[in-house]
Amino acid sequence: MIGTILHVSWLTLKRDYVALGLTFLLPVVFFSIFAGIFSGMGGGNGASVMRPLSVLVVRGDDEPFSHRFAQELDGQDMVNVTDFVDLAQTVEDTETPAPAHDPEPETELETAVRLVRVGTFDAAVVLPANLLESIADFGGQAPPAKVVYDPSNPASRMMLEGVMQSTAMNSAPGLMMNRGLDMFVQYGGPLTESQKSAVESGQSFFGGDQGSGAGSTGLIAVESIDARQFGKQEKDPEKKTNIVAYYAAGIGVMFLLFSMTGAGGALLEEEESGTLDRLLTSRLSIGSLLFGKWLFFGFVGIAQLTLMFVWGALVFDLDLFSVKHFAGFAVMTLVSAAAASAFGILLATFAKSRAQLSGMSTILILVMSAMGGSMVPRFVMPAYMDRAAKFTFNGWAIDGFLKVFWRENPDHDLLESLLYLAPEVSVLGAMAIVFLAIAGRFARRWQPA
Amino acid sequence: MPKVAQSKVWADWESMDQNPVLQVSGAFKNYGQQPALCGVELSLRRGEWLALLGPNGAGKTTLIRAIAGRVFLDRGEIRMLGTELEQGKGSGRDNLGVVPQEIALYPTLTARENLNVFGSLHGVHGKTLAERIRWALDWVALTERANDRVGGFSGGMKRRLNIAAAVLHRPEVLLLDEPTVGVDPQSRERIWDMLRQLQGEGTSLLLTTHQLDEAQQICDRIVIVDHGKAIAEGTLESLIEQTVGRERMVEIQLEHKLDAHAWQAAVIDPDDATLLRQPMADLAAELPSLLAEIQSAGGSVRDVHIRVPNLQTVFIHLTGRALRE
């Protein structure tokens, strides 16, 4: 009896290739994705394969030491440095145009803040003039280095501050030693002869970078600047950027896909019950039917995203109800729901049964969500995974929502802030059209034979 | 159906308009290498109730789907009210109603909502639709349940509503693909009553069914399809005349088998030597003498069955006894 059940179950499984794929491929695919995210492909050292931070360095002067510091920083595994003076104008022009109506030119710090806020760089370091004076100035009056960070990537700030300290030590080891000894003499009394001898030996080991900054009391002082809050005190004191926006976008987009594919299953239920055939013997054409379904699922998607973001605004202080945010949210919700609805229709027309649809949609949505940033923030992914996100619905939708709530330029007017979403809107709109077109072809099986 | 009512149907049939409202000519359809229709000819007259019968795989459903616009014919044409129907399109068939074999309704919608949906899709709107829905609910005796979800209905109620959803636009021709599958005798009788009422109002009905006894009682004319062709057509009486003839088949079950040489006239069943089969044109004259012969030969009769030729006899005669799929 049990043997018969096993035999029947095996025959059923092996003749359903989709179920077979779900059973055996899904675990492998998922394992590969998460292994790629957290371990890299073929790398044994997690730190070495994690995507390095893209850091803009603004040097306060053109002194040799600031060059050396920047080079040391660039030499760190965790950091990829772009010198402000080398920054190609084209990057600024294409990705983050400065507001044309700005009456005053940006300072270098303002530019760095803007470029971090819009995601061109993960973080920026603004070095003061006479950087050497700020090294090992323990509690002194020398101006600090500034680290500009994006709170959507909290790891970047801590990582960069640590790397800065390491770089300071590597850039001027002799200086660090001398200033430390000065502090020791000041608070502990003069060195003995044997101690002086050991110090001289150490100084000769470190070479010619011993500078004599007497009176300094620190490694390198760092002032952290939140790119989202920079300059907001004057412009918009009551509004505070909220990390909920990131999760609302990521989770909202993933569940939008689940809802849409679930709704698309209604088509298959109608097919199985014979209702679809009945509908198509009326005046209704298959094209009209698909369009009607797409429209309805689109409305459902809009309602779902709206509910999620309004909930976020009411409960988690998400800044939804400003004109620019709401307009951007409305545009992104519209195109995201349109594309997700088309995706649901596409899967429903491709699948031959509700069970197939359920399996396929689970795989695809989880894969796209993992790659696109719904499950794991993209800033912790390796660079190739970050690029792969551009091939997913989630990646583009999340990018669009993050542009609205995170990477907005406060100086943009309403039209500029909407134009800023043009790439995401275009891609999602194109996805909707392509998905519907392919769904139309798959739906031919419901047309008269 | 009582004998009187049946006679009336036959009488009505004689007075019917002989112009076909639906005509299928030379219909051919292959699915790959598999022929489904091989030149079917069929005509349905105004106000007629035509039964389309055939074993499984004979081509009935393909023919119904072709008429409904859900199948492209390889060859042949379908005309309704004199106009050729465009193949493969549901549209342009406003005079056609289709009742599918499945319960093609939305279970989460109420009866009224379902009728609203299918009426709208057939181009009935506004007050006309509201009036038609009221009529349909009354027609299928579901007025009391109009606002209940269909998912909670009994099989018979769903079947009735399934039919109602196909007639809201007042089609002149109604195709019914096994409309009484899985319902109890009371519900089935109720459905036939509904359809008779519709026929009385002038609707022409084309019915496929495996309920042969009912088909012979309720339908005016019968078409038997097999291997994609219409192999017989006519009234029940004419089909019997053309096929098995009017002779009764007498079956006599004996207690013990007899000497076969003594029974040249009777046919001894090859599988059961105690069973004799003898066709008889005049029962009153032939049966007593046969029984006397058996007795004189020392035989003992356990049972006597007299088989009256009916549609099932004709059907088996034409399509064979072997099960085919």
Short mmCIF file of N, CA and C in Angstrom, two decimals, chain A residues 170-239:
data_model
loop_
_atom_site.label_atom_id
_atom_site.label_comp_id
_atom_site.label_asym_id
_atom_site.label_seq_id
_atom_site.Cartn_x
_atom_site.Cartn_y
_atom_site.Cartn_z
N ASN A 170 48.95 54.67 9.60
CA ASN A 170 49.85 54.25 8.52
C ASN A 170 50.53 55.43 7.83
N SER A 171 49.80 56.58 7.77
CA SER A 171 50.34 57.73 7.05
C SER A 171 51.48 58.38 7.79
N ALA A 172 51.40 58.41 9.10
CA ALA A 172 52.43 59.13 9.86
C ALA A 172 52.74 58.39 11.15
N PRO A 173 53.36 57.22 11.06
CA PRO A 173 53.62 56.45 12.28
C PRO A 173 54.57 57.15 13.23
N GLY A 174 55.59 57.80 12.67
CA GLY A 174 56.56 58.48 13.52
C GLY A 174 55.92 59.63 14.26
N LEU A 175 55.10 60.35 13.54
CA LEU A 175 54.39 61.47 14.15
C LEU A 175 53.50 61.00 15.30
N MET A 176 52.79 59.89 15.02
CA MET A 176 51.93 59.35 16.06
C MET A 176 52.74 59.00 17.30
N MET A 177 53.92 58.45 17.07
CA MET A 177 54.77 58.02 18.20
C MET A 177 55.27 59.23 18.98
N ASN A 178 55.74 60.23 18.24
CA ASN A 178 56.27 61.42 18.92
C ASN A 178 55.20 62.12 19.75
N ARG A 179 53.98 62.22 19.13
CA ARG A 179 52.94 62.95 19.86
C ARG A 179 52.47 62.15 21.07
N GLY A 180 52.50 60.85 20.94
CA GLY A 180 52.16 60.01 22.08
C GLY A 180 53.19 60.17 23.19
N LEU A 181 54.45 60.25 22.82
CA LEU A 181 55.51 60.42 23.82
C LEU A 181 55.40 61.79 24.51
N ASP A 182 55.05 62.78 23.71
CA ASP A 182 54.86 64.12 24.29
C ASP A 182 53.82 64.08 25.40
N MET A 183 52.68 63.35 25.10
CA MET A 183 51.63 63.24 26.11
C MET A 183 52.15 62.51 27.35
N PHE A 184 52.99 61.46 27.11
CA PHE A 184 53.55 60.68 28.20
C PHE A 184 54.43 61.55 29.09
N VAL A 185 55.29 62.37 28.42
CA VAL A 185 56.21 63.24 29.19
C VAL A 185 55.41 64.27 29.98
N GLN A 186 54.35 64.80 29.32
CA GLN A 186 53.56 65.85 29.98
C GLN A 186 52.91 65.35 31.26
N TYR A 187 52.32 64.11 31.17
CA TYR A 187 51.60 63.61 32.34
C TYR A 187 52.40 62.63 33.20
N GLY A 188 53.48 62.00 32.65
CA GLY A 188 54.19 60.95 33.40
C GLY A 188 55.60 61.31 33.81
N GLY A 189 56.10 62.49 33.35
CA GLY A 189 57.46 62.86 33.72
C GLY A 189 58.46 62.51 32.63
N PRO A 190 59.71 63.02 32.76
CA PRO A 190 60.71 62.83 31.70
C PRO A 190 61.11 61.36 31.54
N LEU A 191 61.61 61.04 30.30
CA LEU A 191 62.02 59.67 30.00
C LEU A 191 63.39 59.40 30.63
N THR A 192 63.62 58.15 30.93
CA THR A 192 64.95 57.74 31.39
C THR A 192 65.86 57.64 30.18
N GLU A 193 67.13 57.43 30.41
CA GLU A 193 68.10 57.35 29.31
C GLU A 193 67.81 56.14 28.44
N SER A 194 67.53 55.02 29.10
CA SER A 194 67.27 53.81 28.31
C SER A 194 66.00 53.96 27.48
N GLN A 195 64.99 54.69 28.03
CA GLN A 195 63.75 54.93 27.28
C GLN A 195 64.03 55.81 26.07
N LYS A 196 64.86 56.84 26.28
CA LYS A 196 65.19 57.73 25.16
C LYS A 196 65.87 56.96 24.05
N SER A 197 66.74 56.03 24.44
CA SER A 197 67.47 55.23 23.46
C SER A 197 66.49 54.38 22.64
N ALA A 198 65.52 53.78 23.32
CA ALA A 198 64.53 52.95 22.62
C ALA A 198 63.70 53.79 21.67
N VAL A 199 63.37 55.02 22.09
CA VAL A 199 62.58 55.92 21.23
C VAL A 199 63.37 56.27 19.98
N GLU A 200 64.62 56.57 20.15
CA GLU A 200 65.44 56.93 18.98
C GLU A 200 65.51 55.77 18.00
N SER A 201 65.62 54.55 18.56
CA SER A 201 65.66 53.38 17.70
C SER A 201 64.35 53.25 16.92
N GLY A 202 63.24 53.49 17.61
CA GLY A 202 61.93 53.42 16.94
C GLY A 202 61.78 54.47 15.88
N GLN A 203 62.27 55.68 16.17
CA GLN A 203 62.15 56.77 15.19
C GLN A 203 62.92 56.44 13.93
N SER A 204 64.11 55.84 14.10
CA SER A 204 64.88 55.50 12.91
C SER A 204 64.16 54.42 12.11
N PHE A 205 63.42 53.52 12.82
CA PHE A 205 62.68 52.46 12.12
C PHE A 205 61.55 53.06 11.28
N PHE A 206 60.83 54.05 11.82
CA PHE A 206 59.71 54.63 11.08
C PHE A 206 60.15 55.56 9.96
N GLY A 207 61.43 55.99 9.97
CA GLY A 207 61.90 56.81 8.87
C GLY A 207 61.64 58.27 9.09
N GLY A 208 61.55 59.00 7.95
CA GLY A 208 61.59 60.45 8.06
C GLY A 208 60.28 61.16 8.19
N ASP A 209 59.38 60.62 8.93
CA ASP A 209 58.07 61.26 9.02
C ASP A 209 57.77 61.62 10.45
N GLN A 210 58.85 62.07 11.13
CA GLN A 210 58.70 62.20 12.57
C GLN A 210 58.15 63.52 13.01
N GLY A 211 57.89 64.41 12.19
CA GLY A 211 57.39 65.73 12.56
C GLY A 211 57.39 65.99 14.05
N SER A 212 57.36 67.16 14.44
CA SER A 212 57.55 67.47 15.86
C SER A 212 56.36 68.20 16.43
N GLY A 213 55.17 67.76 16.12
CA GLY A 213 53.98 68.47 16.57
C GLY A 213 53.78 68.43 18.06
N ALA A 214 54.57 69.08 18.76
CA ALA A 214 54.44 69.06 20.21
C ALA A 214 53.12 69.66 20.64
N GLY A 215 52.54 69.10 21.70
CA GLY A 215 51.30 69.63 22.25
C GLY A 215 50.05 69.02 21.67
N SER A 216 50.15 68.16 20.70
CA SER A 216 48.94 67.56 20.13
C SER A 216 48.45 66.44 21.02
N THR A 217 47.17 66.17 20.97
CA THR A 217 46.59 65.16 21.88
C THR A 217 45.56 64.25 21.20
N GLY A 218 45.70 63.82 19.93
CA GLY A 218 44.68 62.92 19.33
C GLY A 218 45.23 62.13 18.18
N LEU A 219 44.49 60.93 17.78
CA LEU A 219 44.84 60.18 16.56
C LEU A 219 44.45 61.04 15.37
N ILE A 220 43.17 60.94 14.97
CA ILE A 220 42.65 61.95 14.04
C ILE A 220 41.21 62.22 14.46
N ALA A 221 40.90 63.45 14.66
CA ALA A 221 39.55 63.82 15.07
C ALA A 221 38.63 63.73 13.86
N VAL A 222 37.47 63.10 14.06
CA VAL A 222 36.53 62.92 12.96
C VAL A 222 35.17 63.49 13.37
N GLU A 223 34.62 64.29 12.50
CA GLU A 223 33.25 64.79 12.72
C GLU A 223 32.35 64.11 11.69
N SER A 224 31.32 63.43 12.17
CA SER A 224 30.41 62.73 11.26
C SER A 224 29.26 63.62 10.86
N ILE A 225 28.93 63.58 9.59
CA ILE A 225 27.83 64.41 9.08
C ILE A 225 26.81 63.50 8.40
N ASP A 226 25.59 63.58 8.89
CA ASP A 226 24.49 62.82 8.29
C ASP A 226 24.06 63.55 7.01
N ALA A 227 24.24 62.89 5.87
CA ALA A 227 23.94 63.56 4.60
C ALA A 227 22.46 63.93 4.48
N ARG A 228 21.61 63.20 5.21
CA ARG A 228 20.17 63.48 5.13
C ARG A 228 19.78 64.69 5.97
N GLN A 229 20.53 64.93 7.02
CA GLN A 229 20.16 66.01 7.93
C GLN A 229 20.93 67.29 7.63
N PHE A 230 21.95 67.18 6.80
CA PHE A 230 22.81 68.33 6.55
C PHE A 230 22.00 69.49 5.98
N GLY A 231 22.09 70.63 6.63
CA GLY A 231 21.44 71.83 6.16
C GLY A 231 19.95 71.85 6.36
N LYS A 232 19.39 70.87 7.05
CA LYS A 232 17.94 70.82 7.20
C LYS A 232 17.44 71.69 8.33
N GLN A 233 18.30 72.06 9.24
CA GLN A 233 17.86 72.84 10.39
C GLN A 233 17.17 74.11 9.96
N GLU A 234 17.72 74.70 8.93
CA GLU A 234 17.13 75.97 8.48
C GLU A 234 15.93 75.74 7.60
N LYS A 235 16.00 74.69 6.72
CA LYS A 235 14.98 74.54 5.69
C LYS A 235 13.73 73.83 6.19
N ASP A 236 13.91 72.79 6.96
CA ASP A 236 12.78 71.93 7.28
C ASP A 236 12.99 71.29 8.64
N PRO A 237 12.99 72.07 9.67
CA PRO A 237 13.44 71.56 10.96
C PRO A 237 12.56 70.43 11.51
N GLU A 238 11.28 70.39 11.16
CA GLU A 238 10.40 69.42 11.81
C GLU A 238 10.48 68.04 11.17
N LYS A 239 11.04 67.96 9.97
CA LYS A 239 11.02 66.67 9.27
C LYS A 239 12.30 65.90 9.51
#
